[in-house]
PDB file of C-alpha atoms in Angstrom:
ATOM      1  CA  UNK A   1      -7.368 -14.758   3.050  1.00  0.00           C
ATOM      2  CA  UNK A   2      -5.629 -18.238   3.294  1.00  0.00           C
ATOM      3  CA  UNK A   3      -9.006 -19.785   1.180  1.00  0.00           C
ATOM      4  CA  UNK A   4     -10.197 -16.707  -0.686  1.00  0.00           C
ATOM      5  CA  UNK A   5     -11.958 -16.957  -3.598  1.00  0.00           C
ATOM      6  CA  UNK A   6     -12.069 -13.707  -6.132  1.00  0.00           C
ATOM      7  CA  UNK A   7     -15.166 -12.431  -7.681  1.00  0.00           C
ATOM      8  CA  UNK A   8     -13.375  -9.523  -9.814  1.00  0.00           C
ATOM      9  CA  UNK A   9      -9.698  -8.129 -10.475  1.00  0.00           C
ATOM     10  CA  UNK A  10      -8.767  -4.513 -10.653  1.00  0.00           C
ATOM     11  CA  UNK A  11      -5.752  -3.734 -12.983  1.00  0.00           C
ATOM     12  CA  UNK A  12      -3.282  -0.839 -12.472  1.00  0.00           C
ATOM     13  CA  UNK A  13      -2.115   0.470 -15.785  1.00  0.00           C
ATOM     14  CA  UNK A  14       1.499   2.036 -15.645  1.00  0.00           C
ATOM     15  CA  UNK A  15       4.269  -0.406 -14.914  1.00  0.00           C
ATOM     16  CA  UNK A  16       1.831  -3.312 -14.048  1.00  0.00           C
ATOM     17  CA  UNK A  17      -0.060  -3.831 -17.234  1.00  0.00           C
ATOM     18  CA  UNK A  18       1.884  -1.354 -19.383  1.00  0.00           C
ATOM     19  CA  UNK A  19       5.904  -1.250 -19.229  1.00  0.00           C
ATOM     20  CA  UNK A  20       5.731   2.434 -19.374  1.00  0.00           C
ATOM     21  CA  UNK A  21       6.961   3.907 -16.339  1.00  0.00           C
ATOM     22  CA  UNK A  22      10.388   3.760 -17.856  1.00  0.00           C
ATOM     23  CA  UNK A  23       9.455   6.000 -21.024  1.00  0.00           C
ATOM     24  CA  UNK A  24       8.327   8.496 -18.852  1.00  0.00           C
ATOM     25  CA  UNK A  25      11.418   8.852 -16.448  1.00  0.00           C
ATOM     26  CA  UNK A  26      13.430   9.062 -19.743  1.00  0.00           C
ATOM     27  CA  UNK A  27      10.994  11.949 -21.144  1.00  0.00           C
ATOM     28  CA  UNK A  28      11.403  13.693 -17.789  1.00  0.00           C
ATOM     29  CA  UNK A  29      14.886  13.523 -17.791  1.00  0.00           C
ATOM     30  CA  UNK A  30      15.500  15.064 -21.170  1.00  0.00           C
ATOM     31  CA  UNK A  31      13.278  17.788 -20.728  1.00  0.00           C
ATOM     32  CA  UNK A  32      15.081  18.607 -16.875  1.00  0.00           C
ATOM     33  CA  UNK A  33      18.560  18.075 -18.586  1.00  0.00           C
ATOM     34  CA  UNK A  34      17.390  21.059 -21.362  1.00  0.00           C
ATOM     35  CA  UNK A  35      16.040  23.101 -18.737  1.00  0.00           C
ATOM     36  CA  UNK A  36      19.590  22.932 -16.659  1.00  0.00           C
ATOM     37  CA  UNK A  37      17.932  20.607 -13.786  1.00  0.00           C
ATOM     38  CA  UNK A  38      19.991  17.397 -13.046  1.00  0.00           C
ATOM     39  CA  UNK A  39      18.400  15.133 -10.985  1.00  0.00           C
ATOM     40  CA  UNK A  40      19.469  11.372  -9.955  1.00  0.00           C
ATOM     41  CA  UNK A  41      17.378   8.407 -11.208  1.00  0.00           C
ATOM     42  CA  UNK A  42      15.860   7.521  -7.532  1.00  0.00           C
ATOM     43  CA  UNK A  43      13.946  11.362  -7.813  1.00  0.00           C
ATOM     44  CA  UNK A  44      11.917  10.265 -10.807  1.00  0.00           C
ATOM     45  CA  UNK A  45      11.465   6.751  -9.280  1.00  0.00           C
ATOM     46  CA  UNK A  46       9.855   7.903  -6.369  1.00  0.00           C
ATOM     47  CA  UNK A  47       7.145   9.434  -8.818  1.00  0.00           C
ATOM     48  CA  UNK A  48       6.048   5.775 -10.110  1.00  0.00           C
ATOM     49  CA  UNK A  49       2.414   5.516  -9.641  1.00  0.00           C
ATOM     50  CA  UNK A  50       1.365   9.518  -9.151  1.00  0.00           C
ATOM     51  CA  UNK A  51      -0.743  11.480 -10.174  1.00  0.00           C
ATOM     52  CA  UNK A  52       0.259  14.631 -12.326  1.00  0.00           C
ATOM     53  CA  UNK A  53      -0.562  16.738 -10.009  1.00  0.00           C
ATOM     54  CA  UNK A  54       1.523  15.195  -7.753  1.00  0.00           C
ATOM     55  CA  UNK A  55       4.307  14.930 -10.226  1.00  0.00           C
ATOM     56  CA  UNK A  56       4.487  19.137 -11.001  1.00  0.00           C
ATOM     57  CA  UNK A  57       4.420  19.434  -7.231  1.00  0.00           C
ATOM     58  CA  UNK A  58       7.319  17.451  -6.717  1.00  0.00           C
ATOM     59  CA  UNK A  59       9.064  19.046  -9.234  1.00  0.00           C
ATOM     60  CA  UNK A  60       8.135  22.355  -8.215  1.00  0.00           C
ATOM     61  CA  UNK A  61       9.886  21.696  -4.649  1.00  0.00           C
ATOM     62  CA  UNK A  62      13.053  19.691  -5.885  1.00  0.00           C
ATOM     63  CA  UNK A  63      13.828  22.457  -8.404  1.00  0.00           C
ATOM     64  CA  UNK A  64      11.995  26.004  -6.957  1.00  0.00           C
ATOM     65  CA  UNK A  65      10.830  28.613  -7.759  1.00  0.00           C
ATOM     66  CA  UNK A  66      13.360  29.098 -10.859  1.00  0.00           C
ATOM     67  CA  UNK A  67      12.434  25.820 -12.503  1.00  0.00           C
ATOM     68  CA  UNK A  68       9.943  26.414 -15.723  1.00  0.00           C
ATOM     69  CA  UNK A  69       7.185  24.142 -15.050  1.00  0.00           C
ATOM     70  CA  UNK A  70       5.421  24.820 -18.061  1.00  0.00           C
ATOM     71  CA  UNK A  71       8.288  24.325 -20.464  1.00  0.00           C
ATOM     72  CA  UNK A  72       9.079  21.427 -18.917  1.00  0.00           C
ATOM     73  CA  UNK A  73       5.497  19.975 -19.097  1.00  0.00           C
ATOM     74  CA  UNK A  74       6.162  21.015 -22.864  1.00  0.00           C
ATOM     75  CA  UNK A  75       9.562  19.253 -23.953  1.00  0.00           C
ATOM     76  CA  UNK A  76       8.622  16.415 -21.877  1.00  0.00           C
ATOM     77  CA  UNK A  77       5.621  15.492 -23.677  1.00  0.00           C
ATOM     78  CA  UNK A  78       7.492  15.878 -27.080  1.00  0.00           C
ATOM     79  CA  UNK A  79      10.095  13.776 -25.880  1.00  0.00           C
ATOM     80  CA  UNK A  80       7.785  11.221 -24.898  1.00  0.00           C
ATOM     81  CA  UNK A  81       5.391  11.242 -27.877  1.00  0.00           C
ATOM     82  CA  UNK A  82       7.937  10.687 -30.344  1.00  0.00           C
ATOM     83  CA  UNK A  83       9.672   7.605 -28.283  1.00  0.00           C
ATOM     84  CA  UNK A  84       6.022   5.709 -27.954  1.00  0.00           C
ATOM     85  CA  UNK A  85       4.915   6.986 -31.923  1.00  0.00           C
ATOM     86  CA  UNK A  86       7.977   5.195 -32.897  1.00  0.00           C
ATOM     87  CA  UNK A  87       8.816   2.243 -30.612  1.00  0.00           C
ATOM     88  CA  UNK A  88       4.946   1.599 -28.834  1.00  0.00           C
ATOM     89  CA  UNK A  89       4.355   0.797 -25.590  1.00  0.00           C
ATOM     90  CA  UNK A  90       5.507  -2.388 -24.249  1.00  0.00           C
ATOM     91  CA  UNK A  91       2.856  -5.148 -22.489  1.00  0.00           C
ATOM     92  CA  UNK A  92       4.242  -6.341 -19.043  1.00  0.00           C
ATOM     93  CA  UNK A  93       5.243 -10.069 -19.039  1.00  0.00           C
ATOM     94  CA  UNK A  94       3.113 -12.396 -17.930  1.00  0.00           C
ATOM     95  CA  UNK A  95      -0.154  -9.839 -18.606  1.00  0.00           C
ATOM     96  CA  UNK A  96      -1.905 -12.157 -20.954  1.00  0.00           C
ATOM     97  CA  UNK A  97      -1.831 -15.027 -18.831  1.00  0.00           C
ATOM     98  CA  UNK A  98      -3.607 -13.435 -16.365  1.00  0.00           C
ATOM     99  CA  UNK A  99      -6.262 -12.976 -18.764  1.00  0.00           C
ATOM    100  CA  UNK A 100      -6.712 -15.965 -19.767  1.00  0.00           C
ATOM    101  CA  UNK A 101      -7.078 -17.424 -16.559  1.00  0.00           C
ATOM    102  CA  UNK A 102      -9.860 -14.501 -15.954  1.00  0.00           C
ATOM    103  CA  UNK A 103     -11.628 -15.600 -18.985  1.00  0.00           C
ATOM    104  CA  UNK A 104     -11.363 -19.496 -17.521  1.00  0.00           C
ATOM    105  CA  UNK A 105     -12.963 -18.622 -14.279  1.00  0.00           C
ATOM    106  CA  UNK A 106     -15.226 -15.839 -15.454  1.00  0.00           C
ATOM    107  CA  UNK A 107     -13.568 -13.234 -13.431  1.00  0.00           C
ATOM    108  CA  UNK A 108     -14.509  -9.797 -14.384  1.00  0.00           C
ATOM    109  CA  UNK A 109     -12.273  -7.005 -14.594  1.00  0.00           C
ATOM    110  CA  UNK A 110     -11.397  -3.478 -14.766  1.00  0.00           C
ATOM    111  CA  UNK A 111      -8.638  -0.332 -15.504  1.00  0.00           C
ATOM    112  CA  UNK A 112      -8.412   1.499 -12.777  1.00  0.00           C
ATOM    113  CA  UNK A 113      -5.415   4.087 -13.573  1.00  0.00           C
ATOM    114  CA  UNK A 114      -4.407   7.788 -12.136  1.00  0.00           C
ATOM    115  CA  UNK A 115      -3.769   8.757 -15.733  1.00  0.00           C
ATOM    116  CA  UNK A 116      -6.265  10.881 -17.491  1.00  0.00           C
ATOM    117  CA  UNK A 117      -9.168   8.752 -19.614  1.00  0.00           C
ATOM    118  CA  UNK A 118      -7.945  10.017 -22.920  1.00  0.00           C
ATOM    119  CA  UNK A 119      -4.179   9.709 -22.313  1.00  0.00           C
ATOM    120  CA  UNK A 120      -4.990   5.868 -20.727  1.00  0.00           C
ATOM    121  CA  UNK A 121      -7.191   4.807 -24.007  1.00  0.00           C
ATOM    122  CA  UNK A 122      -4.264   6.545 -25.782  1.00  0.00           C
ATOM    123  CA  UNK A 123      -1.627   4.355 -24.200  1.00  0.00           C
ATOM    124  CA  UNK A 124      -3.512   1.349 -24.312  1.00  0.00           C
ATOM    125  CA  UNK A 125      -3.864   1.715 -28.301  1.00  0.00           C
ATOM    126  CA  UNK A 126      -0.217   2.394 -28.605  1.00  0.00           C
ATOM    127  CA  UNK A 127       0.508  -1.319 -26.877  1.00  0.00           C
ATOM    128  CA  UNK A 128      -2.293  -2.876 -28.955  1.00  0.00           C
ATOM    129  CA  UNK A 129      -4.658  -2.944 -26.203  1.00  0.00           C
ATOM    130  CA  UNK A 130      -7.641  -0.642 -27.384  1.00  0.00           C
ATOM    131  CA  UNK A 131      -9.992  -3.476 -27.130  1.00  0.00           C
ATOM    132  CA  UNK A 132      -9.055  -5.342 -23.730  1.00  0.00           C
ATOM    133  CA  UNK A 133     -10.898  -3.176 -21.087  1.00  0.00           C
ATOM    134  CA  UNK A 134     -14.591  -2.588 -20.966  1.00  0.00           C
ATOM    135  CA  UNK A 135     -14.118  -0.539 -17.678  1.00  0.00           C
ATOM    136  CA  UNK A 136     -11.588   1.959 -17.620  1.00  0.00           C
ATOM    137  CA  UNK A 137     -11.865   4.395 -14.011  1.00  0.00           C
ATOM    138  CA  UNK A 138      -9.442   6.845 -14.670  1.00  0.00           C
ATOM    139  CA  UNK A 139      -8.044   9.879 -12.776  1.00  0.00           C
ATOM    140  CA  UNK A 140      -9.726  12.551 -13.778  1.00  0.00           C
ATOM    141  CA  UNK A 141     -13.204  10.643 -13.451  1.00  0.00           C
ATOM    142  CA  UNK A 142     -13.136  10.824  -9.649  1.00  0.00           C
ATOM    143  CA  UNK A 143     -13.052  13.451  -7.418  1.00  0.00           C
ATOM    144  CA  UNK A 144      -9.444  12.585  -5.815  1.00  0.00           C
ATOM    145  CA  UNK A 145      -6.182  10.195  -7.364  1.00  0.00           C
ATOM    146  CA  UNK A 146      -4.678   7.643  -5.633  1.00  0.00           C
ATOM    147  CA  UNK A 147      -3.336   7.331  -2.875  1.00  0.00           C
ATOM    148  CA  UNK A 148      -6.934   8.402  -1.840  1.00  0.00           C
ATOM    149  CA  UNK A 149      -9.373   5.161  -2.655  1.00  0.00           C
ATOM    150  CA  UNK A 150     -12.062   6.892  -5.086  1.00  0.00           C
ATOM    151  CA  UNK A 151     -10.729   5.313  -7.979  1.00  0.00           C
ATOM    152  CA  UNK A 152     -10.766   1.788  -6.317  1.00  0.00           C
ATOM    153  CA  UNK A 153     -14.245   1.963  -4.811  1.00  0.00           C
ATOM    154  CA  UNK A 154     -15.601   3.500  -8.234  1.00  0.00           C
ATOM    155  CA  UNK A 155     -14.449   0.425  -9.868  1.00  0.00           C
ATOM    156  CA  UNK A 156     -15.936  -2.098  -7.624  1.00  0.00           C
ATOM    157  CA  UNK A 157     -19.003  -0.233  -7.919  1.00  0.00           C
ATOM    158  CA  UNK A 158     -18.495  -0.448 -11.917  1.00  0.00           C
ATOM    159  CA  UNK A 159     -17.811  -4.435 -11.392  1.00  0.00           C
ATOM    160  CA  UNK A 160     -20.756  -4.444  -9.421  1.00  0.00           C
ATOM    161  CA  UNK A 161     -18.704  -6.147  -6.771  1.00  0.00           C
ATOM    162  CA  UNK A 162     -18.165  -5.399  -3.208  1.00  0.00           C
ATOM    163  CA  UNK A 163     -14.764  -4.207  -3.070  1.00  0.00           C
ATOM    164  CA  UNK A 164     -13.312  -6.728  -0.419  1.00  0.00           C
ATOM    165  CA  UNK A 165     -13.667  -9.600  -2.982  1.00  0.00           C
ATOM    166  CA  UNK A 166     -12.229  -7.451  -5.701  1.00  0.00           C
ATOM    167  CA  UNK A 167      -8.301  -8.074  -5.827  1.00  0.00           C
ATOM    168  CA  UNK A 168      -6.262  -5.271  -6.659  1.00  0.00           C
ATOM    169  CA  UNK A 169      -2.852  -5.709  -8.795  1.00  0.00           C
ATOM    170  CA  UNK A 170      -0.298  -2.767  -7.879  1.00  0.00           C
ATOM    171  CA  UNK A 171       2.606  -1.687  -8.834  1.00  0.00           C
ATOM    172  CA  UNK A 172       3.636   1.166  -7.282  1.00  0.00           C
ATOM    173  CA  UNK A 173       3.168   2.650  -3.275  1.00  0.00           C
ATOM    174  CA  UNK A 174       0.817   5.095  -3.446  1.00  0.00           C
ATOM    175  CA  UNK A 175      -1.339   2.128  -5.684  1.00  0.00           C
ATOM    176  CA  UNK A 176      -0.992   0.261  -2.587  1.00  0.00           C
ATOM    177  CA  UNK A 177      -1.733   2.947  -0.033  1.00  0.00           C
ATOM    178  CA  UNK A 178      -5.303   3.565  -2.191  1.00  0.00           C
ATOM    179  CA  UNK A 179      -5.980  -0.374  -2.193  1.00  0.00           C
ATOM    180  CA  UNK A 180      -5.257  -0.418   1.431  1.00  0.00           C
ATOM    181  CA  UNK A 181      -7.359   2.760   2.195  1.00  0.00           C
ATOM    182  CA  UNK A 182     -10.548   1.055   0.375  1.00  0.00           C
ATOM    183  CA  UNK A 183     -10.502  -2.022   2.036  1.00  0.00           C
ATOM    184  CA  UNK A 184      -9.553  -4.014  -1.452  1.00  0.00           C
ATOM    185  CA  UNK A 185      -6.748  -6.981  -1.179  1.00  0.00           C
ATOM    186  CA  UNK A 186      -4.107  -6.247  -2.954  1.00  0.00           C
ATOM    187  CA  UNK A 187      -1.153  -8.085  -4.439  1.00  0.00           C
ATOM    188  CA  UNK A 188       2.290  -5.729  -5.135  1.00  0.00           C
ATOM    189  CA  UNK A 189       4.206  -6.673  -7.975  1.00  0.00           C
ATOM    190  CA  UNK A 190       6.795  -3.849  -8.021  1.00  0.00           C
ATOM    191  CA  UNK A 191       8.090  -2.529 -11.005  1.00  0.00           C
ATOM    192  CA  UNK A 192      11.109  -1.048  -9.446  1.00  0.00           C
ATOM    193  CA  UNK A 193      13.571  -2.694  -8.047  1.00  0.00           C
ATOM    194  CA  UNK A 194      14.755  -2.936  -5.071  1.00  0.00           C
ATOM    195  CA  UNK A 195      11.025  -3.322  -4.110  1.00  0.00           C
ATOM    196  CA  UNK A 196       9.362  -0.519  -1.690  1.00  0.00           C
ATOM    197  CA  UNK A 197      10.155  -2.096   1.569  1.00  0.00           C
ATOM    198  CA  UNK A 198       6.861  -0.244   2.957  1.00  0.00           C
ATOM    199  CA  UNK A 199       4.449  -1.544   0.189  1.00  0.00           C
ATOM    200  CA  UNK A 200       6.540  -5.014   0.114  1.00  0.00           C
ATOM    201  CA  UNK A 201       5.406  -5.103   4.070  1.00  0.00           C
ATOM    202  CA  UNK A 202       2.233  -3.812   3.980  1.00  0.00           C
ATOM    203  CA  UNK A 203      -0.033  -5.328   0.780  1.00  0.00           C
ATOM    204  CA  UNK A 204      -1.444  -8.807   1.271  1.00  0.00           C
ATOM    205  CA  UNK A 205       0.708 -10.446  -1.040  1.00  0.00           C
ATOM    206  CA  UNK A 206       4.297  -9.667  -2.665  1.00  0.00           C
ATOM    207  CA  UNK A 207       4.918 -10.932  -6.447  1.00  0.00           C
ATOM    208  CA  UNK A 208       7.532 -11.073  -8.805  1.00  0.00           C
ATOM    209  CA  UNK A 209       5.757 -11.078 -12.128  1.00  0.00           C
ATOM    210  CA  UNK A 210       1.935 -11.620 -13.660  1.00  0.00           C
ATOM    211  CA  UNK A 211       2.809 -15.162 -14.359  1.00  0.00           C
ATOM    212  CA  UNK A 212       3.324 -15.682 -10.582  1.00  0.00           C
ATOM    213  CA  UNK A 213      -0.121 -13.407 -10.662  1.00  0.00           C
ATOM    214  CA  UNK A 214      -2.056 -15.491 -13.430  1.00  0.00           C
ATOM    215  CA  UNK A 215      -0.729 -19.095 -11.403  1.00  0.00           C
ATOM    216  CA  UNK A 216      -2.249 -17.479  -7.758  1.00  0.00           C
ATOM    217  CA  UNK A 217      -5.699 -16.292  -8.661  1.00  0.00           C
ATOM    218  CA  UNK A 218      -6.091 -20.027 -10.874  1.00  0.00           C
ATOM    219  CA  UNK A 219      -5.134 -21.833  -7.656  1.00  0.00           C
ATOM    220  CA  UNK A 220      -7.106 -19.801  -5.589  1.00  0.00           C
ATOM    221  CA  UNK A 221     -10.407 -20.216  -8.087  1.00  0.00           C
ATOM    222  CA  UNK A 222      -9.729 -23.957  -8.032  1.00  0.00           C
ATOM    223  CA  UNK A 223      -9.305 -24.824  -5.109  1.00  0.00           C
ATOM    224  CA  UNK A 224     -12.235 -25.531  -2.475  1.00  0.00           C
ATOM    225  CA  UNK A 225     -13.253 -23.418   0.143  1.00  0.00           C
TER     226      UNK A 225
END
């Protein structure tokens, strides 16, 4: 990929466009520390980038059989909801910039999220986004999450690109294990620190921010083949 050239960019959406990954460990928290259920920081880390499927099933076997799913699914969302109605959802750095060199090149681009549609339009209104993405492929519009690729190859087939000249922008693992698993390229900008040494290893490029993002793909455009 030394001299590749992109013809489209897929976007995650929690903890690479949006900074909310930490609202949600804080929601989580809360709602475990009512229930009785202390857990250390790395447990709700290691859910960065799943699906909520995968999130009740994690929690189901960290806590057993005595842990109230439902009433946790219930104080979490209140705690949540009232920390993004009153404080919003913050934009990652450096998110704009990569825009704007999308819009210089005429790069198209898409959402592709394991959040369900009408929680990710939600979200995206709450940071001021409502009007940025034309193509949102969200979790519950394909038949399996990430880490499995549907929701990568769906949006490649939205972009009307083939999916190996689609880069991918990831966050999270299991975002790269799904990039990986449909043949996109993929660049990892983790959102957690220290950075997944698996996912650090394994996607085709490792950044720190989306300015380091928004300076790549404008060299890469520029430059000659």
């Amino acid at each position: 990929m030394k001299d590749r050239r992109w013809r489209a960019v897929i976007f995650d959406m929690d903890g690479l466009v949006l900074d909310s990954e930490p609202t949600y460990a804080r929601a989580w928290q809360a709602a475990a520390d009512e229930l009785g259920f202390m857990m250390p920081a790395e447990f709700w880390d290691g859910l960065s980038g799943c699906s909520g499927k995968t999130v009740t099933q994690r929690l189901q076997k960290q806590c057993g059989d005595g842990f109230d799913l439902e009433r946790f699914q219930q104080l979490s969302s209140v705690y949540w909801l009232a920390h993004v109605q009153q404080y919003g959802i913050a934009v990652k750095p450096g998110f704009f910039a990569v825009l704007d060199v999308l819009a210089l090149h005429g790069l198209p681009f898409c959402l592709a999220t394991n959040s369900p549609l009408a929680a990710a339009q939600q979200c995206l209104a709450w940071a001021g986004l409502t009007d940025i993405f034309s193509c949102i492929v969200a979790g519950d519009t394909v038949r399996a999450a990430k880490p499995a690729p549907d929701i990568f190859l769906r949006a490649s087939a939205e972009l009307a690109q083939p999916i190996q000249d689609c880069l991918v922008l990831e966050d999270s693992p299991i975002g790269i294990r799904a990039a990986l698993a449909g043949g996109a390229p993929c660049v990892f900008v983790p959102s957690l620190r220290p950075a997944d040494a698996w996912a650090a290893g394994h996607a085709d490029f490792l950044m720190d921010d989306l300015h380091q993002v928004a300076d790549f793909i404008s060299a890469r455009q520029f430059h000659p083949l």
